[in-house]
Short mmCIF file of C-alpha atoms in Angstrom, two decimals:
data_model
loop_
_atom_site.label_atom_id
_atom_site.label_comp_id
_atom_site.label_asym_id
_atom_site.label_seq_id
_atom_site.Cartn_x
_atom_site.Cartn_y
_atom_site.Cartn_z
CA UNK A 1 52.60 -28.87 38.07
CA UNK A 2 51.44 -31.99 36.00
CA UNK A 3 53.11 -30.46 33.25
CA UNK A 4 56.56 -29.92 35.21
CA UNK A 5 57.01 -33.58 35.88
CA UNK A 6 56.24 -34.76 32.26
CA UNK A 7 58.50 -32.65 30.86
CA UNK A 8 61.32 -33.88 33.96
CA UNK A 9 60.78 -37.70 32.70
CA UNK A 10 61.45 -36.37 29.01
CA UNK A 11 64.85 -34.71 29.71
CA UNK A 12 65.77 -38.15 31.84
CA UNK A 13 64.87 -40.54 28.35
CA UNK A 14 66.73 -38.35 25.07
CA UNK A 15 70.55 -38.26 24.53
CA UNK A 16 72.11 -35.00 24.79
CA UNK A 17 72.09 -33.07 21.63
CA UNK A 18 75.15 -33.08 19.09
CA UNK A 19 77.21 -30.09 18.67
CA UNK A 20 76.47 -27.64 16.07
CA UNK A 21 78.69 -27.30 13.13
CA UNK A 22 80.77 -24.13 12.90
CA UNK A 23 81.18 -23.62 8.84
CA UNK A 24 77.72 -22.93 7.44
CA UNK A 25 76.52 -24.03 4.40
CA UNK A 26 76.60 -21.50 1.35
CA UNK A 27 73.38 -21.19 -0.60
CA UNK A 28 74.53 -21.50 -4.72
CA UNK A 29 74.15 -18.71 -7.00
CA UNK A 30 70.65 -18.03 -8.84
CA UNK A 31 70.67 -19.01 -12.38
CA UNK A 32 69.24 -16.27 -14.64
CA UNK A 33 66.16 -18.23 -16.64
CA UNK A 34 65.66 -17.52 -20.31
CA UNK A 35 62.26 -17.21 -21.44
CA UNK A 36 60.83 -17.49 -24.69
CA UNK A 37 59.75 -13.97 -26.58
CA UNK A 38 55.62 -13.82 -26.11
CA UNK A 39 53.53 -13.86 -29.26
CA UNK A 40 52.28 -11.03 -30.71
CA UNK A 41 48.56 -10.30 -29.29
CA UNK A 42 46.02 -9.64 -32.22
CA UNK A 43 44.58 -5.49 -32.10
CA UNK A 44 41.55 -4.99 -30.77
CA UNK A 45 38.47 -4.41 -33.33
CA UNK A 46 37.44 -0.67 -33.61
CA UNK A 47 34.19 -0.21 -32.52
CA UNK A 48 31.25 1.52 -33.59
CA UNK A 49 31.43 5.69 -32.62
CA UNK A 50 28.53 6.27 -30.22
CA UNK A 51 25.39 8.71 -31.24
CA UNK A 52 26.45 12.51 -29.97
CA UNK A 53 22.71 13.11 -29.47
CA UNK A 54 20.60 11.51 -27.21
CA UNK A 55 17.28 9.76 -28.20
CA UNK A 56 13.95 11.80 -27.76
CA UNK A 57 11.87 9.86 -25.99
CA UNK A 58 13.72 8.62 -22.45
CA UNK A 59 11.88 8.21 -19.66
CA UNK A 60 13.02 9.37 -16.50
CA UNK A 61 14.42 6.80 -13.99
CA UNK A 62 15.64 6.95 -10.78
CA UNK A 63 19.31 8.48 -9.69
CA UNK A 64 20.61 4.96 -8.61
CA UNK A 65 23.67 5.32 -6.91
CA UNK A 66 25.81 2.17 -5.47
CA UNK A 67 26.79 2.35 -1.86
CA UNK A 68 27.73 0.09 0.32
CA UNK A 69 25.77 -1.17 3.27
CA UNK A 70 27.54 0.27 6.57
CA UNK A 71 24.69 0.10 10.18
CA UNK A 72 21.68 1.50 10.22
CA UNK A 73 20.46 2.72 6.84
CA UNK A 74 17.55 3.97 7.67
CA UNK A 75 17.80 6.26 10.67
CA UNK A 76 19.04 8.59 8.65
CA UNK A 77 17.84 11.52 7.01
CA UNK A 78 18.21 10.61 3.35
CA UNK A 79 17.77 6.67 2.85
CA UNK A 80 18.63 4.04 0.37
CA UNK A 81 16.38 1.14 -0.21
CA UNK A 82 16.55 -2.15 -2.30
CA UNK A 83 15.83 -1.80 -5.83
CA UNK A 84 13.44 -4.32 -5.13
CA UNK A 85 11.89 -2.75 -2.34
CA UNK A 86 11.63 0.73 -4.49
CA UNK A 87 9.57 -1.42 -7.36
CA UNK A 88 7.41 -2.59 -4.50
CA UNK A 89 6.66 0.68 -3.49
CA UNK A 90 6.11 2.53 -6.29
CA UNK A 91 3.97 -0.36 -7.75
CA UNK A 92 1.65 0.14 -4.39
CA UNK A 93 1.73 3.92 -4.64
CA UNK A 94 0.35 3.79 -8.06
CA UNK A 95 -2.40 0.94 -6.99
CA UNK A 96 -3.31 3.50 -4.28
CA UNK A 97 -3.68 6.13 -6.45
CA UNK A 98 -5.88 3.90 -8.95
CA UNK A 99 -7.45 3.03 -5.83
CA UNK A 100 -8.09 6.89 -4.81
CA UNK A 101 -9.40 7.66 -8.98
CA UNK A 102 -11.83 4.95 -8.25
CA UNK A 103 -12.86 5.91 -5.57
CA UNK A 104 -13.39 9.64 -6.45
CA UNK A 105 -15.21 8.53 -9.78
CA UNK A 106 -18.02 6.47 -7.28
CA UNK A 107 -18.21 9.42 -4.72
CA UNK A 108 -19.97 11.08 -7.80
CA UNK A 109 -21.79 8.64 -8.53
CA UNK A 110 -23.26 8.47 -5.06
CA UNK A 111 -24.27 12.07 -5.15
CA UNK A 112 -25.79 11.68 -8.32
CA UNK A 113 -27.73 9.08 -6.63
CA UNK A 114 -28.48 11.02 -3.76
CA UNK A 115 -29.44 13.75 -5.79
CA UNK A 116 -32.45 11.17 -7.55
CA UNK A 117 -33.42 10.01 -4.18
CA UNK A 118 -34.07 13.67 -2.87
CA UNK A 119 -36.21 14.52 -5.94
CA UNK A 120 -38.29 11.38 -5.08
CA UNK A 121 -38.32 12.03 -1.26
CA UNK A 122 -39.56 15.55 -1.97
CA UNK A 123 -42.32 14.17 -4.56
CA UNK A 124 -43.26 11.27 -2.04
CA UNK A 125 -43.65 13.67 0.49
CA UNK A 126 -45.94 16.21 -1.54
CA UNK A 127 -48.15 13.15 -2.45
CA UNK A 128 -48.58 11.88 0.76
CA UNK A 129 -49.52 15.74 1.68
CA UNK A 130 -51.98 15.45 -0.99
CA UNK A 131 -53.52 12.26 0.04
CA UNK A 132 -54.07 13.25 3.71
CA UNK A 133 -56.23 16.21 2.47
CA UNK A 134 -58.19 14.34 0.62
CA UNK A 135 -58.46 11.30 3.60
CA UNK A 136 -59.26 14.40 5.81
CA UNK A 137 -62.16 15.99 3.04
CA UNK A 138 -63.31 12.52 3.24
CA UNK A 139 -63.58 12.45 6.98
CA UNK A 140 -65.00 15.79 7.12
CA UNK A 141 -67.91 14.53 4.68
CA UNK A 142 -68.39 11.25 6.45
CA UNK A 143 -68.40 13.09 9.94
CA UNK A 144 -70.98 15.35 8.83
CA UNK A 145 -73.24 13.09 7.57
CA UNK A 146 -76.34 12.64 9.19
CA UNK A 147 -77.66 9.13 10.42
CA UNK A 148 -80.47 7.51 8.73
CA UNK B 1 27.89 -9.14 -5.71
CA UNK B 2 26.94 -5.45 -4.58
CA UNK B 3 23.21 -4.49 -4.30
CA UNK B 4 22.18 -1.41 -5.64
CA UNK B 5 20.28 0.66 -3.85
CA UNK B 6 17.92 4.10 -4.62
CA UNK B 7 18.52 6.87 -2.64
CA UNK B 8 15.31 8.54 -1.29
CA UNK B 9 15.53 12.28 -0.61
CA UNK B 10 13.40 12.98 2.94
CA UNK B 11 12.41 9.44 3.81
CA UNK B 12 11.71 10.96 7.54
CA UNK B 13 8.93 13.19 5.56
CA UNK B 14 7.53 10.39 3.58
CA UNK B 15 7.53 8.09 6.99
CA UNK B 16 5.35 11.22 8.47
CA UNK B 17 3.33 11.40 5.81
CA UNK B 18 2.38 7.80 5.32
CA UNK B 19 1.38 8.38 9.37
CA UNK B 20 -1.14 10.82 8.67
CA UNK B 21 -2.52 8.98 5.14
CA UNK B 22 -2.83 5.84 8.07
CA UNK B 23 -4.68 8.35 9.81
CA UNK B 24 -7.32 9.62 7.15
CA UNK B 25 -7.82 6.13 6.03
CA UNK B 26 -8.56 5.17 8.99
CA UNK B 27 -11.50 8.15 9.59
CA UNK B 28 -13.00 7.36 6.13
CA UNK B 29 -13.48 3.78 7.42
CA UNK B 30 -14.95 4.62 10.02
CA UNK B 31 -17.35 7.63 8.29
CA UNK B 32 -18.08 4.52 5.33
CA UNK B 33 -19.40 2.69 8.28
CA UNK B 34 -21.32 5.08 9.73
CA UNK B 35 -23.40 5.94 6.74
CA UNK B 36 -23.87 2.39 6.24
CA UNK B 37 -25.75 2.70 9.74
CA UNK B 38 -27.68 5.42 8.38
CA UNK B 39 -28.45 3.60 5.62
CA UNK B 40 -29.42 0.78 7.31
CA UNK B 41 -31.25 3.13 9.73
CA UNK B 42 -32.91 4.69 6.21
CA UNK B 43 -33.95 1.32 4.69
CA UNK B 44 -35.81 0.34 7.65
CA UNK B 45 -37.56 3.61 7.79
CA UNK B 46 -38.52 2.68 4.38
CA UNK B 47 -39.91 -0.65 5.00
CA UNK B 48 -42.04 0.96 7.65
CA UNK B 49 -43.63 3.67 5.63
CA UNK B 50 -44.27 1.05 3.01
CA UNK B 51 -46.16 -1.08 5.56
CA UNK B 52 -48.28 2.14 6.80
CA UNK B 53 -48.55 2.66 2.59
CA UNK B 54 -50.15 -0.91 2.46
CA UNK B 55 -52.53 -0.51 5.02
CA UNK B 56 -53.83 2.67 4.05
CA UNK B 57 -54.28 1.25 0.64
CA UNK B 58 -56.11 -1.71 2.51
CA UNK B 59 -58.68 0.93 4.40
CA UNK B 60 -59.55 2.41 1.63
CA UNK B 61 -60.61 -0.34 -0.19
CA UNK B 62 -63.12 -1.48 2.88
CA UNK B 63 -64.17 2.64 2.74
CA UNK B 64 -64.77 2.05 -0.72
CA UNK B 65 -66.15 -1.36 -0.13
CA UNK B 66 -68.67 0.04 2.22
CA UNK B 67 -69.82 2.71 0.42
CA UNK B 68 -71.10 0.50 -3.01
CA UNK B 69 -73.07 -1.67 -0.69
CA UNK B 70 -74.83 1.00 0.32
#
């Protein structure tokens, strides 16, 4: 409504427009530009032939494949992760698996140990056998003794 | 710049996996702590026997005592 009235007081203020011409302007013709011939570009340098065969000792890497990064990566079945991330992981599978060596090396250690403490239980266990008799041959003597 | 990225074939079966390696870890923790009980339990066995060891040692030296001053 606001708008109505503004534009009411505009049409009240400008002059009515001049006619429009009838003949319209032509546009001139497009002059055909000359340019210079280019310079001759130098040829490339040939370059060396590469090695048919392979060298022998390649280690095997990971089938890295570019994709691009469309939702959800990783509900899917196969998955792509970082290159970063894959370093990360495989740097803490292998400390897990150092981990797991080290681990299996002390467990036989342990039974070693366990293996010395038996022997000494079992020995322990025969002497104490052995001292009882005796402490019980010494009773026996002292309990048969007759008083003075 | 484009990131490049390393397909992993079964991630699903590695994700189960890791699960169940959470899992074990988990019972050897608690099995380490257990025979650290026993251990415990073990030493303190120990201590006592070598306490009875000591005072047997200490009655027969008054047996032995007794008998020279007779």
């Amino acid at each position: 409504m606001l708008w109505g009235i503004f534009k009411k007081k505009q049409e009240d203020l400008l002059p009515p427009l001049p006619p429009a011409p009838e003949e319209r302007t032509t546009i001139p013709p497009i002059k055909p530009i000359e340019l210079p011939e280019p310079p001759e570009l130098p040829e490339f340098p040939t370059l060396p032939e590469l090695p048919l065969s392979l060298p022998e000792n390649i280690e095997a890497q990971p089938i890295i494949e570019e994709q691009p990064v469309t939702g959800n990566i990783k509900e899917s079945r196969q998955s792509f992760v970082s290159m970063n991330e894959y370093q990360e992981v495989t740097n803490q599978a292998n400390a897990i698996k150092d981990r797991l060596q080290e681990a299996e090396h002390l467990v036989k250690e342990l039974a070693e140990i366990r293996t010395e403490e038996e022997k000494a239980f079992e020995k322990w266990r025969t002497l104490l056998e052995n001292l009882e008799k005796k402490l019980t041959y010494v009773d026996t003597l002292i309990a048969g003794g007759e008083p003075a | 710049m484009t990131n490049v990225f390393v397909k992993i074939e079964s991630y699903e079966d590695i994700k189960d996996v890791m699960e169940l390696s959470k899992e074990r870890l988990k019972q050897a923790i608690d099995l380490l702590e257990k025979i650290a009980e026993l251990k415990q339990k073990e030493d303190a066995e120990l201590a006592v026997w070598t306490d009875n060891l000591n005072e047997i040692s200490a009655n027969i030296e008054d047996i032995e005592k007794t008998l020279k001053e007779q």
